[in-house]
mmCIF file of C-alpha atoms and ligand atoms in Angstrom:
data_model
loop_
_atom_site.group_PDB
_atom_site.id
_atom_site.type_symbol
_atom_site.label_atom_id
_atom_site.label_comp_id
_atom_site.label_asym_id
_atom_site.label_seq_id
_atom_site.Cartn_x
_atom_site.Cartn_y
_atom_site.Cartn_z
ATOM 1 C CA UNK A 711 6.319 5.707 6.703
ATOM 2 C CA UNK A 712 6.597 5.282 2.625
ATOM 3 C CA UNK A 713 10.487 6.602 2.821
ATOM 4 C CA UNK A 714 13.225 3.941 2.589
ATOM 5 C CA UNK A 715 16.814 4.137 1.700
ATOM 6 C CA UNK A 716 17.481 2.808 -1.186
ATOM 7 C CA UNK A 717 19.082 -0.713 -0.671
ATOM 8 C CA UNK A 718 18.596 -4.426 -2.647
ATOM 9 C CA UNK A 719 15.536 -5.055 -0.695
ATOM 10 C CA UNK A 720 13.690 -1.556 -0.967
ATOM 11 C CA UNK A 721 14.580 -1.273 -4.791
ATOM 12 C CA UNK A 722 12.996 -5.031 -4.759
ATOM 13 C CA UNK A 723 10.073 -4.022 -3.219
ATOM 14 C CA UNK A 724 9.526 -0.900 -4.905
ATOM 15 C CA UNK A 725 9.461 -2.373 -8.322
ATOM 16 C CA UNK A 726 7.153 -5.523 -7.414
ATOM 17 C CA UNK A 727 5.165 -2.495 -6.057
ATOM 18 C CA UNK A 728 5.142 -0.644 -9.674
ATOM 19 C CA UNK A 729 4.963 -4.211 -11.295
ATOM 20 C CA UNK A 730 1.370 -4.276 -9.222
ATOM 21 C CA UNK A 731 0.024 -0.780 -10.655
ATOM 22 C CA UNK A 732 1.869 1.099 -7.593
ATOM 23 C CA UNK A 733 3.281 4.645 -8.035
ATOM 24 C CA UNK A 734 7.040 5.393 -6.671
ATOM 25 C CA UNK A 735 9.669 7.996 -5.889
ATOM 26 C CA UNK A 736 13.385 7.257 -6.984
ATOM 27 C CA UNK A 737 16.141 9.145 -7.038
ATOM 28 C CA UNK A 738 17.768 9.865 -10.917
ATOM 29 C CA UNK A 739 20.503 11.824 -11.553
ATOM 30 C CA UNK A 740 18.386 14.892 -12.744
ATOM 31 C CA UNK A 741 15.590 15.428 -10.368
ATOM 32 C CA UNK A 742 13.629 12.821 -7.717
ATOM 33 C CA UNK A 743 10.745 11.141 -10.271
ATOM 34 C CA UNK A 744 7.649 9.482 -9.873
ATOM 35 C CA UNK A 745 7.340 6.202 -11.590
ATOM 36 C CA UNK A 746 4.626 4.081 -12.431
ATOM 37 C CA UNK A 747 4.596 0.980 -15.438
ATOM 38 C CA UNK A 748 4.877 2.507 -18.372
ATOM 39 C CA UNK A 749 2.244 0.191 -20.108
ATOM 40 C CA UNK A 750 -0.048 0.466 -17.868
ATOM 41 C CA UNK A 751 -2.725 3.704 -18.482
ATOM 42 C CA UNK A 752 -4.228 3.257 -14.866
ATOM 43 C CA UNK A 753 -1.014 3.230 -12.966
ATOM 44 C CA UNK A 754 0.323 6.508 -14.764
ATOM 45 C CA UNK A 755 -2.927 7.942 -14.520
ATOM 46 C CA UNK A 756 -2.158 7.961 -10.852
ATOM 47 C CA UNK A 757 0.986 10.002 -11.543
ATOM 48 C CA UNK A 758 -1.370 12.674 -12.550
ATOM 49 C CA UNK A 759 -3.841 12.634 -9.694
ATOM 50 C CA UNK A 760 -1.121 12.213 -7.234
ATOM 51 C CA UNK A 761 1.634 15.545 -8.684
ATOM 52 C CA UNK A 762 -2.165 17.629 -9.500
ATOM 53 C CA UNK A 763 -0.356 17.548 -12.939
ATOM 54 C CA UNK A 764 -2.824 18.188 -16.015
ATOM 55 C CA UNK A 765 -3.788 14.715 -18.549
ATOM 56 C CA UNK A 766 -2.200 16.992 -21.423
ATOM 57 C CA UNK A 767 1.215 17.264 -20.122
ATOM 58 C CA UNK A 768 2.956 13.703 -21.456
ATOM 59 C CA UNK A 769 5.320 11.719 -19.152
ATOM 60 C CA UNK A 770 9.251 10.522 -20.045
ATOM 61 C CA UNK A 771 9.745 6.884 -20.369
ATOM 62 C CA UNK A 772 12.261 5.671 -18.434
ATOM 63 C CA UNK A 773 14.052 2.290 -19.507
ATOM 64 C CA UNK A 774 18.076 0.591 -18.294
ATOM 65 C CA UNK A 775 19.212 0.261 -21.108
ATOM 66 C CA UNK A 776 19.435 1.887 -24.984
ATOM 67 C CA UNK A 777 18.456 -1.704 -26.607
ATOM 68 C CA UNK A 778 15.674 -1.472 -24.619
ATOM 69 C CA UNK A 779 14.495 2.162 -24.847
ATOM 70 C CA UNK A 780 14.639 1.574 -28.613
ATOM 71 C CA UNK A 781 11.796 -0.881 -28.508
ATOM 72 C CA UNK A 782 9.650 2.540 -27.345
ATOM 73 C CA UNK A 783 10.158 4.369 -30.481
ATOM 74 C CA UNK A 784 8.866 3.129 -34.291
ATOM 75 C CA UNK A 785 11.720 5.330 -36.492
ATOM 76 C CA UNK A 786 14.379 6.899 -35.270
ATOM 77 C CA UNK A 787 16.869 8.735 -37.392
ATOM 78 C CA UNK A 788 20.465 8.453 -37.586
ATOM 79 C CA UNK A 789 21.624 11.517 -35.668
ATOM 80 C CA UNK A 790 19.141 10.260 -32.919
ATOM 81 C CA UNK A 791 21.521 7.144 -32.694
ATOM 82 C CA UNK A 792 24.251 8.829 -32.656
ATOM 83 C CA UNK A 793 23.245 10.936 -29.557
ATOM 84 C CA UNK A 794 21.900 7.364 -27.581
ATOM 85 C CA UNK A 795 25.149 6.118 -28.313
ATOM 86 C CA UNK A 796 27.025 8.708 -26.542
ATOM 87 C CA UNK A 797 24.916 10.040 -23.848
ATOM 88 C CA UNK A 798 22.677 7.285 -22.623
ATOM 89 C CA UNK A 799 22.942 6.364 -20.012
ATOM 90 C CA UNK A 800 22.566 9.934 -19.456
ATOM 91 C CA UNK A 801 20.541 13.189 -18.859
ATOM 92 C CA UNK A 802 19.216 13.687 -22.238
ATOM 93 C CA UNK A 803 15.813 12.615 -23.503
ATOM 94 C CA UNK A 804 14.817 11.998 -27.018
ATOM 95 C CA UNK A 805 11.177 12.368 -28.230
ATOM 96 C CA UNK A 806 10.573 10.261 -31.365
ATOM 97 C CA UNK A 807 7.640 8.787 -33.437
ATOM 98 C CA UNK A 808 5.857 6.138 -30.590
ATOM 99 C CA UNK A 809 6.249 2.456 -31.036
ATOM 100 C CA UNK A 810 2.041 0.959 -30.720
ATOM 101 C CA UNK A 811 2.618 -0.504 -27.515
ATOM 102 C CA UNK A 812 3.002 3.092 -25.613
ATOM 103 C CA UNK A 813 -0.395 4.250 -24.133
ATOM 104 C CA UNK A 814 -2.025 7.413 -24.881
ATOM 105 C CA UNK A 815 -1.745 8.597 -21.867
ATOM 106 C CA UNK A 816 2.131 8.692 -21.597
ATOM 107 C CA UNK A 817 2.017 10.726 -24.491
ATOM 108 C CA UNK A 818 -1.186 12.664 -23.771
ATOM 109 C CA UNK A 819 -2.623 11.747 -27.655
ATOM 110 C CA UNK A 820 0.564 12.876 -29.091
ATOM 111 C CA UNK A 821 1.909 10.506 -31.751
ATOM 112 C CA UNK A 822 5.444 10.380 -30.093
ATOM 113 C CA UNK A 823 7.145 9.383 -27.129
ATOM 114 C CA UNK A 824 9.814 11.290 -25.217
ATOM 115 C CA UNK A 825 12.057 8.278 -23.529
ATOM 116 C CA UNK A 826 15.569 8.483 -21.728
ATOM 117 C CA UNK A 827 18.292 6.146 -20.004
ATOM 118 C CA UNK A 828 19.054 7.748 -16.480
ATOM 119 C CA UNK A 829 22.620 7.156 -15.148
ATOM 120 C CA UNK A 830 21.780 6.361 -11.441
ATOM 121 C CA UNK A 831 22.168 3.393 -10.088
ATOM 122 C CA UNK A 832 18.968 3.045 -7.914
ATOM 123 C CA UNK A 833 17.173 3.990 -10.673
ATOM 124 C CA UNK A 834 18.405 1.578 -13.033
ATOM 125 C CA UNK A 835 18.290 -1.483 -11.008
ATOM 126 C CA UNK A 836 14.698 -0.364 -10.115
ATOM 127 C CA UNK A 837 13.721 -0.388 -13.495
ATOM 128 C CA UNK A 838 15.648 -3.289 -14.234
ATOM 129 C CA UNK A 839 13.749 -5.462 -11.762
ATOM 130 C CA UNK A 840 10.314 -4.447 -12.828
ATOM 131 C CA UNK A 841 11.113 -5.632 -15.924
ATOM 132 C CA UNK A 842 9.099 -2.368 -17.760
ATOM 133 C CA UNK A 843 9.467 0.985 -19.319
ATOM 134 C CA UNK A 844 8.627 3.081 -15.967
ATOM 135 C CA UNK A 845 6.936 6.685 -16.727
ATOM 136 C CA UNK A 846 7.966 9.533 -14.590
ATOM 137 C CA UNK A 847 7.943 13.150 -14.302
ATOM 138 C CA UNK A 848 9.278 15.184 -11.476
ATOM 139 C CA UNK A 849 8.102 14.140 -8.349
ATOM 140 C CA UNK A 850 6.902 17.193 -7.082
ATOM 141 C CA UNK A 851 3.373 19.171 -7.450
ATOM 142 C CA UNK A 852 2.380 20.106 -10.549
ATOM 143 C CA UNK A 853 4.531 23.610 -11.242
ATOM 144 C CA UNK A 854 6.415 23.216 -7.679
ATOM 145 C CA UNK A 855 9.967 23.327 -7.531
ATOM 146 C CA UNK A 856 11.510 20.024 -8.434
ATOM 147 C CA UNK A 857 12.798 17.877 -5.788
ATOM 148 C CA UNK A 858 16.632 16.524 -5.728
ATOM 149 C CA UNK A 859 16.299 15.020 -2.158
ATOM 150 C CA UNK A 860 14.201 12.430 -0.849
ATOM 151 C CA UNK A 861 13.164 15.285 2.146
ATOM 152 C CA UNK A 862 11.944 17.558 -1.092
ATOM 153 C CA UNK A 863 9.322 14.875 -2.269
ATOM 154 C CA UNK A 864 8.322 14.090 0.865
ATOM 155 C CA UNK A 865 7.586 17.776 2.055
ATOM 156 C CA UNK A 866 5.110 18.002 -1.636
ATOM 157 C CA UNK A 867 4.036 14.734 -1.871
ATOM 158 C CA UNK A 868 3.647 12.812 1.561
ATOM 159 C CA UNK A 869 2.219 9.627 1.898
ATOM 160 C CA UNK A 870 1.004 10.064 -1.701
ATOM 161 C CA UNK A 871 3.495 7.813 -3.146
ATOM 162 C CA UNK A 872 3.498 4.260 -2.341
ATOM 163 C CA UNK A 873 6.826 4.223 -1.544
ATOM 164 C CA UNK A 874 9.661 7.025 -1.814
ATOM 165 C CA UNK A 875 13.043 5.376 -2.681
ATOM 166 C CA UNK A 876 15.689 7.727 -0.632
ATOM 167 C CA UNK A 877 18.929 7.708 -2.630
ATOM 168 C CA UNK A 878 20.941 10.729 -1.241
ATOM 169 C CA UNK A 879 21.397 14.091 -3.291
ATOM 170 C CA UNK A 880 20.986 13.615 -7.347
ATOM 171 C CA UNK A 881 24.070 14.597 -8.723
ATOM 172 C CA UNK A 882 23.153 16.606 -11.725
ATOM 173 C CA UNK A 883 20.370 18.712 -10.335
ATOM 174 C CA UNK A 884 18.111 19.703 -13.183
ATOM 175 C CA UNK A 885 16.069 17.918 -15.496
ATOM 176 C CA UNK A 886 17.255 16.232 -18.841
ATOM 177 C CA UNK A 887 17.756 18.043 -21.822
ATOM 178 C CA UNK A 888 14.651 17.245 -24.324
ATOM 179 C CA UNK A 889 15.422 17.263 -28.151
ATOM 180 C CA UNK A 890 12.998 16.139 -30.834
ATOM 181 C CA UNK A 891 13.809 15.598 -34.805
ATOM 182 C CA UNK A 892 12.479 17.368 -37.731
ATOM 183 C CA UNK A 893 13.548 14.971 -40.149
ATOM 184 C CA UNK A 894 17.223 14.409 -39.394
ATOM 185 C CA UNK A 895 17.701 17.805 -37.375
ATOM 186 C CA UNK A 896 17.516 17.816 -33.720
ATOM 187 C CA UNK A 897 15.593 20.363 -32.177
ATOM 188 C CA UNK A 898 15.753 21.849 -28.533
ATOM 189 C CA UNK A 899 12.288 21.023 -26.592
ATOM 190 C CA UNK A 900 13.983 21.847 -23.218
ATOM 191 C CA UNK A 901 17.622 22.766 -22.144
ATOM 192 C CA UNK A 902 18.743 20.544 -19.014
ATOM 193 C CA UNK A 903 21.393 18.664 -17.830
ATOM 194 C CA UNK A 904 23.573 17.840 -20.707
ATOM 195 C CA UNK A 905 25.042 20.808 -22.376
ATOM 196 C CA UNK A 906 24.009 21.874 -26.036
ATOM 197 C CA UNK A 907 27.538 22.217 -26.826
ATOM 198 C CA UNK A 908 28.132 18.252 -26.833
ATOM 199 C CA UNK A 909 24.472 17.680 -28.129
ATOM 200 C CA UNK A 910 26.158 19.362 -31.457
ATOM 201 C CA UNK A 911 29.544 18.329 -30.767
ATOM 202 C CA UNK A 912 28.012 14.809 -32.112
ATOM 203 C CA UNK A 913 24.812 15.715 -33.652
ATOM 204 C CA UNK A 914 25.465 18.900 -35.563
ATOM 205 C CA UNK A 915 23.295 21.953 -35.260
ATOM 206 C CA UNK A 916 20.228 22.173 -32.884
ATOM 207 C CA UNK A 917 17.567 24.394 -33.835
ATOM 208 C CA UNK A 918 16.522 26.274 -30.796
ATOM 209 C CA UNK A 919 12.845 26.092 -31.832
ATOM 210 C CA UNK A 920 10.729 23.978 -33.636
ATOM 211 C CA UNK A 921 9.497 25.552 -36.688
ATOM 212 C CA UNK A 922 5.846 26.844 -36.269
ATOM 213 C CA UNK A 923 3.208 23.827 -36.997
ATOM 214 C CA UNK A 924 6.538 21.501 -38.085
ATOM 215 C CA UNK A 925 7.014 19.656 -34.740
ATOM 216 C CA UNK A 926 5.513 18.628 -31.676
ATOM 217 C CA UNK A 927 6.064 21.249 -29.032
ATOM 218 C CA UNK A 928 6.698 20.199 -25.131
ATOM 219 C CA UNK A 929 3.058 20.980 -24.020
ATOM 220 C CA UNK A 930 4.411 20.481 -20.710
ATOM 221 C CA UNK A 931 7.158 23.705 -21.059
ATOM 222 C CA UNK A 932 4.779 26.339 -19.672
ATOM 223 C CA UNK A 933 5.749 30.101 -19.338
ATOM 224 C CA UNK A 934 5.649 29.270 -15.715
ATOM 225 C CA UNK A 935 6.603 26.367 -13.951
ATOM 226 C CA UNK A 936 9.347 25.187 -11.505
ATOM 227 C CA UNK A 937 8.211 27.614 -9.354
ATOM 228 C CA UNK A 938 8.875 28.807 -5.600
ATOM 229 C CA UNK A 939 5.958 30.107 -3.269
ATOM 230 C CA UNK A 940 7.912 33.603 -3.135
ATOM 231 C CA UNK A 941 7.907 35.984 -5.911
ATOM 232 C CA UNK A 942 10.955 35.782 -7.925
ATOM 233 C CA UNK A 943 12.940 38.678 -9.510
ATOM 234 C CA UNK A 944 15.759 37.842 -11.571
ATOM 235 C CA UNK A 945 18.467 40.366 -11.587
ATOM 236 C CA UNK A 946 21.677 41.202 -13.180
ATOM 237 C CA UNK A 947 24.949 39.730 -11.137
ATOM 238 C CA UNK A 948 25.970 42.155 -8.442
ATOM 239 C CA UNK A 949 23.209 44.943 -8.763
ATOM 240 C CA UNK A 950 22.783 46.597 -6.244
ATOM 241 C CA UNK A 951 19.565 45.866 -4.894
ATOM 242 C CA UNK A 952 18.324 47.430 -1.576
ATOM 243 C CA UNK A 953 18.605 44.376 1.168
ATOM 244 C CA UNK A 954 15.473 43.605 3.027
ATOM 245 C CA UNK A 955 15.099 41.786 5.702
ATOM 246 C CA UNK A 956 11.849 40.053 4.091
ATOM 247 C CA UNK A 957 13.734 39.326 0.551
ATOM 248 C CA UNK A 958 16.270 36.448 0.116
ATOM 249 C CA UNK A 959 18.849 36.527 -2.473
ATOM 250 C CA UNK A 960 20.830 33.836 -4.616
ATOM 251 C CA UNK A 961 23.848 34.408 -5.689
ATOM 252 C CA UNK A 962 25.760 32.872 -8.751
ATOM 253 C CA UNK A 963 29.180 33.114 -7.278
ATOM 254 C CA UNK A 964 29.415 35.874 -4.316
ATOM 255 C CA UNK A 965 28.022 36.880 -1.221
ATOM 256 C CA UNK A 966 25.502 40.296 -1.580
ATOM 257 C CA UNK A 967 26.274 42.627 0.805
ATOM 258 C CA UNK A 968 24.207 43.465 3.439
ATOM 259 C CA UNK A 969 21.045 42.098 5.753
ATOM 260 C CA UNK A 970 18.517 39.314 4.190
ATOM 261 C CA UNK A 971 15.978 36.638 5.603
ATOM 262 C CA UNK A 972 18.144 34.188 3.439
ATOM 263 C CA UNK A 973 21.334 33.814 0.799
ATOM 264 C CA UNK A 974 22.441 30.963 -1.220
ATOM 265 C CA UNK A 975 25.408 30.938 -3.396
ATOM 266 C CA UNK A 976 25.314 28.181 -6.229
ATOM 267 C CA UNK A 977 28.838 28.154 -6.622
ATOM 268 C CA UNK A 978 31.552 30.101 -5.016
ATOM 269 C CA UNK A 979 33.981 29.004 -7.463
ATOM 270 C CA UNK A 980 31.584 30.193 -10.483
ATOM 271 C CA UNK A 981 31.503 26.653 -11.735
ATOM 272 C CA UNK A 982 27.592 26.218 -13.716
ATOM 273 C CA UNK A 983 27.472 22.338 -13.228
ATOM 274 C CA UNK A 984 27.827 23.056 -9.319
ATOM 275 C CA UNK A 985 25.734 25.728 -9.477
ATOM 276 C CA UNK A 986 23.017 23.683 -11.345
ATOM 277 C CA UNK A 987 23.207 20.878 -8.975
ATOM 278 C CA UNK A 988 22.635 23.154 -6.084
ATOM 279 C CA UNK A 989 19.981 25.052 -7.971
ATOM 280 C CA UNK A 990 16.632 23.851 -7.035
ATOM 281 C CA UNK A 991 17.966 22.811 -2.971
ATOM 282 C CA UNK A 992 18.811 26.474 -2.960
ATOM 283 C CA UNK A 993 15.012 27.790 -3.975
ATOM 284 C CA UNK A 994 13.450 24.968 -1.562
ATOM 285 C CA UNK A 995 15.976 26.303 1.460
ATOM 286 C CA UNK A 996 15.203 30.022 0.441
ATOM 287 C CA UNK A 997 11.440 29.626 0.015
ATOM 288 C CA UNK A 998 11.158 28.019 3.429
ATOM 289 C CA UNK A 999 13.011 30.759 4.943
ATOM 290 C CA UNK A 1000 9.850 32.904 4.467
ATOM 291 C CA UNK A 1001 10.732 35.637 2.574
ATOM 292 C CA UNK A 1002 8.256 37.494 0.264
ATOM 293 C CA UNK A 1003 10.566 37.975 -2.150
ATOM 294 C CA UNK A 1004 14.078 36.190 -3.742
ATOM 295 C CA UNK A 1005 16.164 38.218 -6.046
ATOM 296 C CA UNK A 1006 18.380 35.534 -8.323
ATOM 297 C CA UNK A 1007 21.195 36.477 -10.245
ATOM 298 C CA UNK A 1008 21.527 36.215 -13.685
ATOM 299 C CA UNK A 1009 24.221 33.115 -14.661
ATOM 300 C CA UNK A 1010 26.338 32.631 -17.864
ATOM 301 C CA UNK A 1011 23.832 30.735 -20.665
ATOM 302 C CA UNK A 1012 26.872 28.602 -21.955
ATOM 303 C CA UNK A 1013 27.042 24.469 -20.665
ATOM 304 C CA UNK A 1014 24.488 24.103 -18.255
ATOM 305 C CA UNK A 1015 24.017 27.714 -17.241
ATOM 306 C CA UNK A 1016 21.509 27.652 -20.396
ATOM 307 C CA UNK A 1017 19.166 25.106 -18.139
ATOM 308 C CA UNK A 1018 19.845 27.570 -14.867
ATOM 309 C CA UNK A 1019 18.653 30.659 -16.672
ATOM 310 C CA UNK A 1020 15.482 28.547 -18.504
ATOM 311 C CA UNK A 1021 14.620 27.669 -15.102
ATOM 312 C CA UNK A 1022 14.949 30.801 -12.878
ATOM 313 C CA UNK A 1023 12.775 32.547 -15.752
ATOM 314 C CA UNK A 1024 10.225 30.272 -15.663
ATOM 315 C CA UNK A 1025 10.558 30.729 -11.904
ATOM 316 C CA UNK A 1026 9.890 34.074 -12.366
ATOM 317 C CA UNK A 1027 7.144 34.272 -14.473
HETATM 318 P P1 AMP B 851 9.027 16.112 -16.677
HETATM 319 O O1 AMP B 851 8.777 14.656 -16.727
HETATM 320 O O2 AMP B 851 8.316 16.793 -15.549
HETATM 321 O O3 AMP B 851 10.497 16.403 -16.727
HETATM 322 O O4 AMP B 851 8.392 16.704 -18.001
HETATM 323 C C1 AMP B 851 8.440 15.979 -19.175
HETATM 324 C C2 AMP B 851 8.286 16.934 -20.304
HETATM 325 O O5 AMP B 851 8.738 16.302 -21.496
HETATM 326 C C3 AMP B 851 6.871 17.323 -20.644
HETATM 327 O O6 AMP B 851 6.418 18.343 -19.807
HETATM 328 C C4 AMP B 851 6.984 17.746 -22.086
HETATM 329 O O7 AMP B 851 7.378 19.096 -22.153
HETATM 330 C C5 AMP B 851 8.104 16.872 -22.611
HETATM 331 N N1 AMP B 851 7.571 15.801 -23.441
HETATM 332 C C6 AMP B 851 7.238 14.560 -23.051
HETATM 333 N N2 AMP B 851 6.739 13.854 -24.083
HETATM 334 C C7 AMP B 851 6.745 14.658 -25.145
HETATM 335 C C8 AMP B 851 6.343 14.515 -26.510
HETATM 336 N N3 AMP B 851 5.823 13.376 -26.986
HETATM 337 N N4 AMP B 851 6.501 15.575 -27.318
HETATM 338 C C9 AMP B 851 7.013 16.720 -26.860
HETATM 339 N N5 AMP B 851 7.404 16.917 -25.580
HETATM 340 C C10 AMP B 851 7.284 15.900 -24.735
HETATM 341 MG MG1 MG B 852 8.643 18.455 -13.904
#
């Protein structure tokens, strides 16, 4: 048994675990992650071996605090300040020239870092008492659909994981929202879980894509990834599509008529930061209902329904 709920004692034994080389499952409030020191190259190379996730896909640094997270990075512009003044603790990560203690295998050779502040309480106090940046991606298999229960790792990962820290549902649901710098611009690496309406709100203008050979990319942001074991379709909201008793369907907001294996609705009230939190639960309930295939309607790309429709594409790929 390597699940525990989350409590003083399991947090305390989870990060003397990671102080020791171990690897471990905590809840954030984006997605479940698997965390390893930070510093150490041989306990985040087990991150790799145990998600099947390839060396040149880099891992987010996870610290408690901003004074500490700033320690990761060697320059970071003003606007960059700006944002880790107002959203950290918080689902956006910045990726910023590497301070020389950060291994080359967090960054997979890359000369930057991408680090964030997560607001969740098991996760800070975990990384508070190991005393260490803690590296984690998604604690799922490499291109699997992220987990955002403690049931999700442990259906992908098993007794892989030392130990997975069981801290209920995470309350945001996808993954942080990744912006780099050219200079003093931000640019969008990854949409996520806080909007790009308040990244500009206090930031100014985000370029949607890094100018060709300009910045680093997100190596990891493949064409397809976050992906169910059924074939996904995406769809416009409220086609009519022919039911099928071997197809699932998620809905944005309302029921589909007819006969499926399976339906989810993200929101009923057509609100995108419920429907993002109950995103990825939704794919994991519908993909284990068997079905072939799961038609997903198409959801609003303002607030977070920008990080909904990046993933269900992907998804579909
Ligand atoms: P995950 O931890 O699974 O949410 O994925 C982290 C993602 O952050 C990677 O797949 C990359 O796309 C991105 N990332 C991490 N470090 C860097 C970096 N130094 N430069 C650009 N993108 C990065
Ligand atoms: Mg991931």
């Amino acid at each position: 048994m390597n699940r525990h709920k989350a409590t003083q004692a399991s947090i305390r034994k989870a990060a003397a675990l990671i102080r020791a080389g171990g690897v471990v499952a905590f809840p954030t409030e984006t997605v479940y992650g698997l965390g390893a020191d930070g510093l150490n190259p041989k306990a985040c190379a087990r991150i790799f071996e145990i998600k099947d996730r390839p060396r040149f896909d880099p891992l987010i640094l996870h610290e408690c605090s901003a004074a500490r997270a700033k320690k990761l990075f060697s320059k970071i512009p003003k606007p960059a300040l700006r944002l880790m003044e107002k959203f950290w603790p918080g689902p956006l990560t910045l990726v910023l020239p590497k301070a020389a203690a950060v291994p080359g295998i967090v960054t997979a050779g890359l000369e930057t870092v991408a680090v964030r502040v997560p607001a969740d309480r098991t996760a800070l106090a975990l990384i508070k008492a190991a005393g260490r940046p803690v590296a984690a991606p998604s604690a799922n298999r490499f291109g699997a659909l992220s987990p955002t229960t403690a049931a999700h790792v442990k259906k992908q990962l098993g007794n892989r994981p030392d130990m997975i820290l069981d801290g209920g549902r995470t309350a945001i649901g996808v993954e942080s929202t990744i912006i780099s710098f050219q200079g003093d611009k931000p640019v969008l690496l990854r949409p996520g879980g806080l909007p790009l309406e308040e990244i500009e709100k206090a930031a100014g203008a985000v370029l949607l894509r890094p100018a060709a050979g300009k910045a680093p990319l997100a190596p990891g942001c493949l064409k397809k990834h976050y992906a169910p074991a059924a074939r996904l379709k995406l769809i416009a909201p409220g086609k009519a599509v022919k039911p099928a008793p071997s197809a699932a369907y998620l809905a944005f907001s309302t029921r589909p008529a007819g006969k499926w294996a399976a339906v989810k609705i993200l929101s009923p009230r057509g609100d995108l930061r419920e429907a993002a939190a109950n995103l990825f639960g939704a794919l994991h309930a519908l993909e284990g209902s068997g079905a072939r295939t799961i038609y997903a309607e198409k959801v609003p790309r303002h607030g977070l329904g920008r990080a909904i429709m990046d993933r269900l594409r992907r998804a579909s790929a």
